[in-house]
Tab-separated table of C-alpha atoms and ligand atoms in Angstrom:
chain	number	residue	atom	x	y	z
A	910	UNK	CA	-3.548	-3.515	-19.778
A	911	UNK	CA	-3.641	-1.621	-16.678
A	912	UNK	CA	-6.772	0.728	-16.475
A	913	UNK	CA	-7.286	4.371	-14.195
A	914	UNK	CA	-9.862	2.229	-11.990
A	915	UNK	CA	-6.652	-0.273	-11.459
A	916	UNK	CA	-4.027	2.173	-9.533
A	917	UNK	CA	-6.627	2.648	-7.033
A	918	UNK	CA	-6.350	1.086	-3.948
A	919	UNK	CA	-9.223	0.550	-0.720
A	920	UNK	CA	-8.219	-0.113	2.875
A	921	UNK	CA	-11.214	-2.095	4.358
A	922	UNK	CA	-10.326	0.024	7.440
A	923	UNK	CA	-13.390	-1.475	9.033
A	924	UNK	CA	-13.484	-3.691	12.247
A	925	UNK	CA	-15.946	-6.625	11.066
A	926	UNK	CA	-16.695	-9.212	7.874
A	927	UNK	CA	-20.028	-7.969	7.187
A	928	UNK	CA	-18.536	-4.038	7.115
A	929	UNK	CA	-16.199	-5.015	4.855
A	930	UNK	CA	-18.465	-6.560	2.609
A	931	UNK	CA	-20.803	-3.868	2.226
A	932	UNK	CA	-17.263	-1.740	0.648
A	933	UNK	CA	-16.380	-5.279	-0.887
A	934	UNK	CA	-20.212	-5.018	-2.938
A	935	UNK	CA	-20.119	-1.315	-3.718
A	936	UNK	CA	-16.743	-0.752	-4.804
A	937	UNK	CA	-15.245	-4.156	-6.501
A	938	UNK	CA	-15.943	-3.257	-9.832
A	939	UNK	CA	-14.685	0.337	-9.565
A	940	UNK	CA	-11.001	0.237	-8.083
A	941	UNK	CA	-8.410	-2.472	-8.555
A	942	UNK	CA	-7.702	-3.745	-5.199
A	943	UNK	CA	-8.431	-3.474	-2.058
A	944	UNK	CA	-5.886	-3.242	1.416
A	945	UNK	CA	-6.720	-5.172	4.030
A	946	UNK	CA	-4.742	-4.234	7.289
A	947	UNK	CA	-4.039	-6.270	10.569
A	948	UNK	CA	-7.735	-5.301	12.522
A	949	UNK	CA	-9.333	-6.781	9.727
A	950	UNK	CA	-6.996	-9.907	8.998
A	951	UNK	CA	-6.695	-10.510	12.934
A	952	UNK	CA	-10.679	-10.496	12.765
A	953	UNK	CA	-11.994	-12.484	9.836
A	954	UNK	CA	-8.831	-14.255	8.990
A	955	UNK	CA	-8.154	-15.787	5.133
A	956	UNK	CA	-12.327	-15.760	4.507
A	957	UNK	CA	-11.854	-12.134	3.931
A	958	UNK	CA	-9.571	-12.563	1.178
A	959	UNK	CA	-11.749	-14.901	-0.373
A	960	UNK	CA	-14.479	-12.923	0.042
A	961	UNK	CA	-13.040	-10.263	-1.967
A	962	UNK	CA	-11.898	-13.091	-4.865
A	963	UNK	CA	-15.385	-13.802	-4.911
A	964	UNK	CA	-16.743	-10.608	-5.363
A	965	UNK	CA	-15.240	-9.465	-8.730
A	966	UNK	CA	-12.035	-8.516	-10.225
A	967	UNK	CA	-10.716	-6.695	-7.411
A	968	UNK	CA	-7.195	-7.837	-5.775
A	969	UNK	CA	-6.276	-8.107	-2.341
A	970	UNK	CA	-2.819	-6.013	-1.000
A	971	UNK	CA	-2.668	-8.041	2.403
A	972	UNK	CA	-0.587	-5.028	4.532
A	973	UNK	CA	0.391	-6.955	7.519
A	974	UNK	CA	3.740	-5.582	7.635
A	975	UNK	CA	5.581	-8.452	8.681
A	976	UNK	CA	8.852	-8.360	10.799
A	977	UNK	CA	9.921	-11.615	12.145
A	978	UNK	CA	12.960	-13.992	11.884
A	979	UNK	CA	13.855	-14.717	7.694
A	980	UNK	CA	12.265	-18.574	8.145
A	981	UNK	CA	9.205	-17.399	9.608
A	982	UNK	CA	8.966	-14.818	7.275
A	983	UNK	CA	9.196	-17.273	4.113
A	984	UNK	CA	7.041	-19.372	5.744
A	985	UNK	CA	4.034	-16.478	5.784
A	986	UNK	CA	4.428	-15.146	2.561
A	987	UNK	CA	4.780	-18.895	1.131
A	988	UNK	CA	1.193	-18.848	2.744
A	989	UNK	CA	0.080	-15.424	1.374
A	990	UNK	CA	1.230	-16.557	-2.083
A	991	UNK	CA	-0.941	-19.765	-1.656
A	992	UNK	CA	-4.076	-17.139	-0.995
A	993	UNK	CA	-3.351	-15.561	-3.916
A	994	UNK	CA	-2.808	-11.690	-2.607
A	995	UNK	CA	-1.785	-9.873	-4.997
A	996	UNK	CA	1.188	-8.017	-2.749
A	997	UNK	CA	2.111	-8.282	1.111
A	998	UNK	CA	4.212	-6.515	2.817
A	999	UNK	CA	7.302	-6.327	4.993
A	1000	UNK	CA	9.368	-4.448	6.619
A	1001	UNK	CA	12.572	-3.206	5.360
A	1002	UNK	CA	14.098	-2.082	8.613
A	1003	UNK	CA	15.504	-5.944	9.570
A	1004	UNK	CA	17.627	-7.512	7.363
A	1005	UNK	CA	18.340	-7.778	3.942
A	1006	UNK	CA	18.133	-11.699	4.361
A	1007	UNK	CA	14.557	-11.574	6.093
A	1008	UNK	CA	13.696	-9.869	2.737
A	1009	UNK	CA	14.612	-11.944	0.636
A	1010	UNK	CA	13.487	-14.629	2.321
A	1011	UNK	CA	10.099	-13.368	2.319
A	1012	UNK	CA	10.381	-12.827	-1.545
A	1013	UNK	CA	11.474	-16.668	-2.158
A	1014	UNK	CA	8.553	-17.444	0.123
A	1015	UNK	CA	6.088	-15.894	-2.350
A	1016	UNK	CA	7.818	-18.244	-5.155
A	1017	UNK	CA	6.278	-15.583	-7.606
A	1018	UNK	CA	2.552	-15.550	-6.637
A	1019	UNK	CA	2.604	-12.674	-4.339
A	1020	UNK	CA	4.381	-9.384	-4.749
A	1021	UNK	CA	6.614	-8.345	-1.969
A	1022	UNK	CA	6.502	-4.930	-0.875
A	1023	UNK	CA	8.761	-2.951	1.619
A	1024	UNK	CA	7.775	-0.907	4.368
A	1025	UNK	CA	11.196	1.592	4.116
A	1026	UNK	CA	10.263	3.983	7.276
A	1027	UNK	CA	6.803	4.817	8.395
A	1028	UNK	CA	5.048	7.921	8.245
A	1029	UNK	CA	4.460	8.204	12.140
A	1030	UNK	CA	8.429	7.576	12.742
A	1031	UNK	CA	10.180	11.226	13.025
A	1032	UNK	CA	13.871	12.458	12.779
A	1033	UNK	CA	14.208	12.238	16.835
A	1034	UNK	CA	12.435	8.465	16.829
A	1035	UNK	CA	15.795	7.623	14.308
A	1036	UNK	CA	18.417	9.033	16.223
A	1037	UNK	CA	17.017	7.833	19.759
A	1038	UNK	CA	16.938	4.315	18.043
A	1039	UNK	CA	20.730	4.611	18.022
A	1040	UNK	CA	21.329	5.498	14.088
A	1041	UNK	CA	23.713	7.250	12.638
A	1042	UNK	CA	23.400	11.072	12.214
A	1043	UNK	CA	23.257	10.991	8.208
A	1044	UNK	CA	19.849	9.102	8.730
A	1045	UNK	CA	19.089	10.989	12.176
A	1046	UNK	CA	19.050	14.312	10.552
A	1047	UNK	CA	17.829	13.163	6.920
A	1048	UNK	CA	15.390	10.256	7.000
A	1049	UNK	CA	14.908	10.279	2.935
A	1050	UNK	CA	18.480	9.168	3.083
A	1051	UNK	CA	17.058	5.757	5.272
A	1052	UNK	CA	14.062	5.633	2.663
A	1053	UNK	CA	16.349	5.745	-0.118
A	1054	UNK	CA	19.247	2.775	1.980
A	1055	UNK	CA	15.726	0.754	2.495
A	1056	UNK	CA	14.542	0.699	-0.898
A	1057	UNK	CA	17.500	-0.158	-2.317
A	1058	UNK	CA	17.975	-2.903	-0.359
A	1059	UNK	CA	14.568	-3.848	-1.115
A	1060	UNK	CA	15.650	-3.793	-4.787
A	1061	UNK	CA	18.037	-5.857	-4.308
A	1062	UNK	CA	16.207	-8.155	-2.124
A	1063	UNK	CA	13.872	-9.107	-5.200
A	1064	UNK	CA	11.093	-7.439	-3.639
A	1065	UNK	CA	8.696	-5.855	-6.104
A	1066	UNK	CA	8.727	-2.365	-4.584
A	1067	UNK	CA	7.902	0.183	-1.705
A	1068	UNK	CA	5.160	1.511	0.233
A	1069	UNK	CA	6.615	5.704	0.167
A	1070	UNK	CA	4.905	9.371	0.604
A	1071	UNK	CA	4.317	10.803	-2.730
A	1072	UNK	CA	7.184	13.257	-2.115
A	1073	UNK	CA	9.844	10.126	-2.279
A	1074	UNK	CA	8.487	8.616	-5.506
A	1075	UNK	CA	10.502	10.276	-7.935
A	1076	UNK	CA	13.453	9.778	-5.288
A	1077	UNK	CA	12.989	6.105	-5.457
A	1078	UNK	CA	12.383	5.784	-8.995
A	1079	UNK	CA	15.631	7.081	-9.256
A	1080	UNK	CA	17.762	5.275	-7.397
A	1081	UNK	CA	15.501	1.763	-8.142
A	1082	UNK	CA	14.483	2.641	-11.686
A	1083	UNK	CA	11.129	3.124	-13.521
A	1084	UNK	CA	9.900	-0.724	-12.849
A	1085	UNK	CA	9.929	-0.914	-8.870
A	1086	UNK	CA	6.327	-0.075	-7.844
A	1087	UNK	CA	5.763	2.689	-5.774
A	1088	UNK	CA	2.665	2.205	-3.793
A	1089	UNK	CA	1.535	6.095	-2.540
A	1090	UNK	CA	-0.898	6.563	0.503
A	1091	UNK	CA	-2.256	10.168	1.325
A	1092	UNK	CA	-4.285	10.982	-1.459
A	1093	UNK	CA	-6.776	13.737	-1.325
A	1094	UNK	CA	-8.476	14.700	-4.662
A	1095	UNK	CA	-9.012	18.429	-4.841
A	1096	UNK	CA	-12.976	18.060	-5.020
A	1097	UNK	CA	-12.409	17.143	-1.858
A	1098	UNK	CA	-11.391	20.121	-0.466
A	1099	UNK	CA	-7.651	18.675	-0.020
A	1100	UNK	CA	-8.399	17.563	3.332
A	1101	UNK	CA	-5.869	16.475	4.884
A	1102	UNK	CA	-7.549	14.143	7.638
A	1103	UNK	CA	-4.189	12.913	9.567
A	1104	UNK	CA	-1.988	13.033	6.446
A	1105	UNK	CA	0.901	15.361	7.031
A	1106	UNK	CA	1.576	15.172	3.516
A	1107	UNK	CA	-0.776	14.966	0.696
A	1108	UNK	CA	-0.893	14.859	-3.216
A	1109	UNK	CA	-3.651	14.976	-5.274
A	1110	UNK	CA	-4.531	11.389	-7.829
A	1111	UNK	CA	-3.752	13.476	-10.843
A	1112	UNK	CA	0.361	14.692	-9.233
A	1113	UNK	CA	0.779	11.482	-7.822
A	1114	UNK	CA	0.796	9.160	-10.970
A	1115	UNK	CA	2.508	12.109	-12.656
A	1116	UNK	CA	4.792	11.838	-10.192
A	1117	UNK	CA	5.149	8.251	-10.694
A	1118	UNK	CA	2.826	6.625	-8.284
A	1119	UNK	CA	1.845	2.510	-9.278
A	1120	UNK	CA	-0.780	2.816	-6.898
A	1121	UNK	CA	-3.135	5.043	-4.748
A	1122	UNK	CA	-3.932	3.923	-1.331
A	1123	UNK	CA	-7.012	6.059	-1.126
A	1124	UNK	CA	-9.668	5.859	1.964
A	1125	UNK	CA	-11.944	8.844	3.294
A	1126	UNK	CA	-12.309	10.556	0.140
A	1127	UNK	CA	-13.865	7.721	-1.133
A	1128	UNK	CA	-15.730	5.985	2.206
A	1129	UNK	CA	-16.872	9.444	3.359
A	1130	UNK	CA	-18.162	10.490	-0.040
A	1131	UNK	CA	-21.857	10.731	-0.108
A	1132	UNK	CA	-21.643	8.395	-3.204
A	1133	UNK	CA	-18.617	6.413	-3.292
A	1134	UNK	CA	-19.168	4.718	-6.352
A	1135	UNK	CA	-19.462	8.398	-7.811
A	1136	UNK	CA	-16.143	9.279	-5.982
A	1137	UNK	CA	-14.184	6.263	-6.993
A	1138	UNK	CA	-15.179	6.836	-10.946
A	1139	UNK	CA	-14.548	10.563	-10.693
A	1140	UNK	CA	-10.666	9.274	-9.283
A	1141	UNK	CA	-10.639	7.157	-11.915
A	1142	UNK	CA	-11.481	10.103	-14.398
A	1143	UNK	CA	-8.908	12.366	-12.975
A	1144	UNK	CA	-6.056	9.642	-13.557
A	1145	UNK	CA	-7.094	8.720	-16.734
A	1146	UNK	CA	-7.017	12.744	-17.966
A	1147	UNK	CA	-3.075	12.735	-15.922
A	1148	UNK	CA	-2.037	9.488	-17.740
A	1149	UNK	CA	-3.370	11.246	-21.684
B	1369	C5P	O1	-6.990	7.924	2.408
B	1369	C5P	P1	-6.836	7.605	3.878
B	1369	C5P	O2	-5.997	8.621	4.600
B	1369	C5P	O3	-8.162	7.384	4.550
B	1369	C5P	O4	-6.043	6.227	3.917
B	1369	C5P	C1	-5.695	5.661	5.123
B	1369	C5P	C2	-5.028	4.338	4.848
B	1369	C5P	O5	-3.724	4.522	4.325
B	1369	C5P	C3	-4.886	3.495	6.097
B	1369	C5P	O6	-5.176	2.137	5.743
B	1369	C5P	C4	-3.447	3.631	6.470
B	1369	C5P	O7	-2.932	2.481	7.090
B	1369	C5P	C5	-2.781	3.826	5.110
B	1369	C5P	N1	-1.492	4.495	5.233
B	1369	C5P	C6	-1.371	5.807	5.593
B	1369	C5P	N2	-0.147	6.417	5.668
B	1369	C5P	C7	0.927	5.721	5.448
B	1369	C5P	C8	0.858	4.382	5.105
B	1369	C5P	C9	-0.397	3.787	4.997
B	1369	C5P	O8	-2.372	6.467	5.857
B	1369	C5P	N3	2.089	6.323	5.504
């Protein structure tokens, strides 16, 4: 049974093993898993995985974002799967066969998740990288091609802005995960940080959001254990 604490997710957005384990002590019993990015996995390697195994219930989303040739590809989520991670992810802007191939990699111990188009890419970066108008001058239409295709590929969802949730919900259905970064709680002030685009945790599960990449709100809090329950609070009122 999932449980508020669960849809939360922490990027370790920290440089170093011991940084990571003071966030690893304080907060593995209060959010459900947490993301560790490429500084972090380029830095401490697989020990950082297992260092957040060992620390409690908390899983590990291993974002590494991986673009490569389809056997390559299988042969790093195969690996990911063998940690145990609970999802990696991949771009969705190759090919519909390096998808898949990255979700029979994971044989079903790691959930694959697609990377449709990133935040930081605008309208201009589409059309100068030689796509077709329709996408050029409406990128949600390229979210919405990519997660399809992700869909289809087997993966086990997407990585979106809380304004394309209920978008791909539609066109994937209710089951594909959407995973939602930019989250500012409105205690908070609704900072925005360098998040174009932000929802608080209450509209984005409301809106559909699986899970909450959340950082600063709760790393910068002066209590973070206090800021991760107080999350948790907020999505359990939103869920009833
Ligand atoms: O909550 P905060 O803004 O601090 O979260 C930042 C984290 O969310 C970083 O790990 C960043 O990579 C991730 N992220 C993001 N925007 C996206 C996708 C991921 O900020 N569109």
């Amino acid at each position: 049974m999932k449980k508020p604490k669960d849809y939360i997710i922490f990027p370790l957005d920290v440089s170093s093993r011991e940084e990571a384990g003071h966030y690893i002590r304080l907060l593995s019993h209060e959010i459900g898993m947490f993301k560790v990015g490429l500084e972090l996995f380029i830095t401490c390697g697989p020990a950082i995985v297992k260092d957040i195994h060992d620390a409690g219930e908390a899983r590990v989303f291993l974002d590494l974002k991986l673009h490569d040739i389809p056997e390559t590809v299988k042969r790093a989520a195969r690996a990911a799967g063998e940690m145990g991670v609970r999802f990696l992810t991949v771009h969705c802007g190759e090919s519909m066969r390096m998808l898949t191939a990255a979700v029979d990699g994971s044989a079903g111990k790691t959930g694959i998740l697609g990377v449709t188009v990133l935040t930081s890419v605008s309208a201009d970066d589409i059309r100068s990288a030689g796509f077709r108008d329709e996408f050029g001058s409406d990128v949600t239409a390229l979210v919405a091609k990519r997660a399809a295709q992700a869909k289809d590929a087997g993966c086990e969802g997407v990585v979106s802005s809380g304004l394309e949730v209920a978008m791909i919900k539609t066109v994937c259905g209710a089951d594909f995960i959407s995973v939602t970064p930019g989250i500012r709680p409105a205690w908070d002030g609704m900072k925005t940080d360098d998040q174009s685009r932000v929802a608080t945790p209450a509209q984005a599960v409301l809106n559909g959001s699986d899970y909450l990449v959340i950082g600063r709100p709760i790393r910068d809090a002066k209590d973070p254990v206090q800021a991760a329950r107080t999350i948790s609070e907020e999505i359990q009122t939103a869920l009833g």
